[in-house]
Amino acid sequence: MKKIMALVVALSLTTFSVVFAQNFGGVATGGAEAADSYADRTTQTITVTDNYADLHPTANTVTLTIEYTPLTSEVHFYYECLAASYDQGEAMNTAMGVFQDFAAEHGYKHYYYKAKDKSKYFKDKDTKQRMARYSSYVYFTK
């Protein structure tokens, strides 16, 4: 009787281990689930159309760019304009407007700053003009 019980337990453990290996084998070998999760890890670069002219009245030509990582809900925001027309307060207001619209568009409720905002001045390689870049790093929560 003990031998039969031991045989039944051994067969059931073998059956469970085979079923377990089949259920999780697709992820380890790079099945469709792994391909979908890889798409979430990539960073998307989004050029924002400038609908925020009322938030930065002194800067005429402004480039707004977002680098969005869906897996971690992290966003790097870049505001670029000519250094002569740059105002950090206007850049901050524009960033907050973009963040609010981005949160509503992607279903987020709150955002938190991960690092201190930075301003950087540089010379554009193509036009040889002095430019200013404001960058902000936040993450969103649902």
CSV table of C-alpha atoms in Angstrom, one decimal:
chain,number,residue,atom,x,y,z
A,1,MET,CA,0.0,0.0,0.0
A,2,LYS,CA,2.9,2.4,0.8
A,3,LYS,CA,4.5,1.7,-2.5
A,4,ILE,CA,1.3,2.5,-4.4
A,5,MET,CA,0.9,5.8,-2.5
A,6,ALA,CA,4.5,6.7,-3.2
A,7,LEU,CA,4.0,5.9,-6.9
A,8,VAL,CA,0.8,8.1,-7.1
A,9,VAL,CA,2.6,11.0,-5.4
A,10,ALA,CA,5.6,10.7,-7.7
A,11,LEU,CA,3.3,10.7,-10.8
A,12,SER,CA,1.3,13.6,-9.6
A,13,LEU,CA,4.5,15.7,-9.0
A,14,THR,CA,5.8,14.8,-12.4
A,15,THR,CA,2.4,15.8,-14.0
A,16,PHE,CA,2.4,19.2,-12.1
A,17,SER,CA,6.0,19.9,-13.1
A,18,VAL,CA,5.3,19.3,-16.8
A,19,VAL,CA,2.2,21.5,-16.7
A,20,PHE,CA,4.2,24.2,-14.9
A,21,ALA,CA,7.0,24.1,-17.5
A,22,GLN,CA,4.6,24.3,-20.4
A,23,ASN,CA,2.8,27.4,-18.9
A,24,PHE,CA,5.9,29.4,-18.4
A,25,GLY,CA,8.0,28.1,-21.2
A,26,GLY,CA,6.8,30.7,-23.7
A,27,VAL,CA,8.2,33.7,-21.7
A,28,ALA,CA,11.7,32.1,-21.3
A,29,THR,CA,12.0,31.2,-25.0
A,30,GLY,CA,10.8,34.7,-26.2
A,31,GLY,CA,7.2,34.0,-27.1
A,32,ALA,CA,4.5,36.6,-27.9
A,33,GLU,CA,4.3,37.7,-24.3
A,34,ALA,CA,8.0,38.6,-24.3
A,35,ALA,CA,7.6,40.7,-27.5
A,36,ASP,CA,4.7,42.7,-26.0
A,37,SER,CA,6.6,43.5,-22.8
A,38,TYR,CA,9.6,44.6,-24.8
A,39,ALA,CA,7.5,47.2,-26.6
A,40,ASP,CA,6.6,48.7,-23.2
A,41,ARG,CA,10.3,49.2,-22.3
A,42,THR,CA,11.2,51.4,-25.3
A,43,THR,CA,11.3,55.1,-24.9
A,44,GLN,CA,9.0,57.1,-27.2
A,45,THR,CA,10.0,60.5,-28.4
A,46,ILE,CA,7.0,62.8,-28.8
A,47,THR,CA,7.2,66.2,-30.4
A,48,VAL,CA,4.4,68.3,-28.8
A,49,THR,CA,2.6,70.8,-31.0
A,50,ASP,CA,2.9,74.2,-29.5
A,51,ASN,CA,-0.7,74.9,-28.3
A,52,TYR,CA,0.8,76.7,-25.3
A,53,ALA,CA,1.7,80.1,-26.8
A,54,ASP,CA,-0.3,81.9,-24.0
A,55,LEU,CA,2.0,80.3,-21.4
A,56,HIS,CA,5.2,81.6,-23.0
A,57,PRO,CA,4.4,84.9,-24.6
A,58,THR,CA,8.0,86.2,-24.9
A,59,ALA,CA,9.5,83.2,-26.8
A,60,ASN,CA,8.3,82.9,-30.4
A,61,THR,CA,9.9,79.8,-31.7
A,62,VAL,CA,9.7,77.0,-29.1
A,63,THR,CA,10.4,73.3,-29.5
A,64,LEU,CA,8.6,71.0,-27.0
A,65,THR,CA,9.7,67.4,-26.8
A,66,ILE,CA,8.7,64.5,-24.5
A,67,GLU,CA,10.6,61.3,-24.0
A,68,TYR,CA,8.1,58.8,-22.5
A,69,THR,CA,8.8,55.4,-21.1
A,70,PRO,CA,5.4,53.5,-20.7
A,71,LEU,CA,6.8,50.7,-18.4
A,72,THR,CA,8.0,53.1,-15.7
A,73,SER,CA,5.7,56.0,-16.5
A,74,GLU,CA,8.7,58.3,-16.6
A,75,VAL,CA,8.7,61.5,-18.8
A,76,HIS,CA,11.6,63.7,-19.7
A,77,PHE,CA,10.3,67.1,-21.0
A,78,TYR,CA,12.5,69.5,-23.0
A,79,TYR,CA,11.7,73.1,-23.8
A,80,GLU,CA,14.0,74.8,-26.3
A,81,CYS,CA,14.1,78.4,-27.6
A,82,LEU,CA,16.5,81.2,-28.4
A,83,ALA,CA,18.5,82.3,-25.3
A,84,ALA,CA,17.5,85.9,-25.8
A,85,SER,CA,13.8,85.2,-25.4
A,86,TYR,CA,14.1,82.5,-22.7
A,87,ASP,CA,12.3,82.9,-19.4
A,88,GLN,CA,12.5,80.1,-16.8
A,89,GLY,CA,9.1,81.0,-15.3
A,90,GLU,CA,7.4,80.7,-18.7
A,91,ALA,CA,9.2,77.4,-19.4
A,92,MET,CA,8.0,76.0,-16.0
A,93,ASN,CA,4.4,77.1,-16.8
A,94,THR,CA,4.5,75.5,-20.2
A,95,ALA,CA,5.9,72.2,-18.7
A,96,MET,CA,3.1,72.1,-16.1
A,97,GLY,CA,0.5,72.6,-18.9
A,98,VAL,CA,2.1,69.9,-21.0
A,99,PHE,CA,2.1,67.5,-18.0
A,100,GLN,CA,-1.5,68.1,-17.2
A,101,ASP,CA,-2.6,67.5,-20.8
A,102,PHE,CA,-0.3,64.4,-21.1
A,103,ALA,CA,-1.8,63.0,-17.8
A,104,ALA,CA,-5.3,63.4,-19.1
A,105,GLU,CA,-4.5,61.9,-22.5
A,106,HIS,CA,-2.8,58.8,-21.0
A,107,GLY,CA,-5.1,58.2,-18.0
A,108,TYR,CA,-2.8,59.4,-15.3
A,109,LYS,CA,-3.9,61.3,-12.2
A,110,HIS,CA,-0.8,62.7,-10.6
A,111,TYR,CA,2.8,63.4,-11.5
A,112,TYR,CA,5.9,63.7,-9.2
A,113,TYR,CA,9.2,65.3,-9.9
A,114,LYS,CA,12.1,62.8,-9.9
A,115,ALA,CA,14.9,65.4,-10.2
A,116,LYS,CA,15.4,69.1,-10.0
A,117,ASP,CA,14.5,71.0,-13.2
A,118,LYS,CA,17.6,72.2,-15.2
A,119,SER,CA,18.3,75.1,-17.5
A,120,LYS,CA,21.2,74.9,-20.0
A,121,TYR,CA,22.5,77.3,-22.5
A,122,PHE,CA,24.3,76.0,-25.7
A,123,LYS,CA,25.1,77.0,-29.2
A,124,ASP,CA,23.2,75.4,-32.0
A,125,LYS,CA,25.4,73.6,-34.5
A,126,ASP,CA,23.4,74.4,-37.6
A,127,THR,CA,22.3,77.9,-37.0
A,128,LYS,CA,25.1,79.0,-34.7
A,129,GLN,CA,22.6,80.8,-32.5
A,130,ARG,CA,22.7,80.7,-28.7
A,131,MET,CA,19.8,78.5,-27.4
A,132,ALA,CA,18.4,77.7,-24.0
A,133,ARG,CA,17.0,74.3,-22.9
A,134,TYR,CA,14.8,73.7,-19.9
A,135,SER,CA,14.4,70.1,-18.9
A,136,SER,CA,12.1,68.5,-16.4
A,137,TYR,CA,12.0,64.8,-15.2
A,138,VAL,CA,8.8,63.5,-13.8
A,139,TYR,CA,6.9,60.2,-13.3
A,140,PHE,CA,3.2,59.7,-13.4
A,141,THR,CA,0.9,57.6,-11.2
A,142,LYS,CA,-2.7,56.4,-11.8
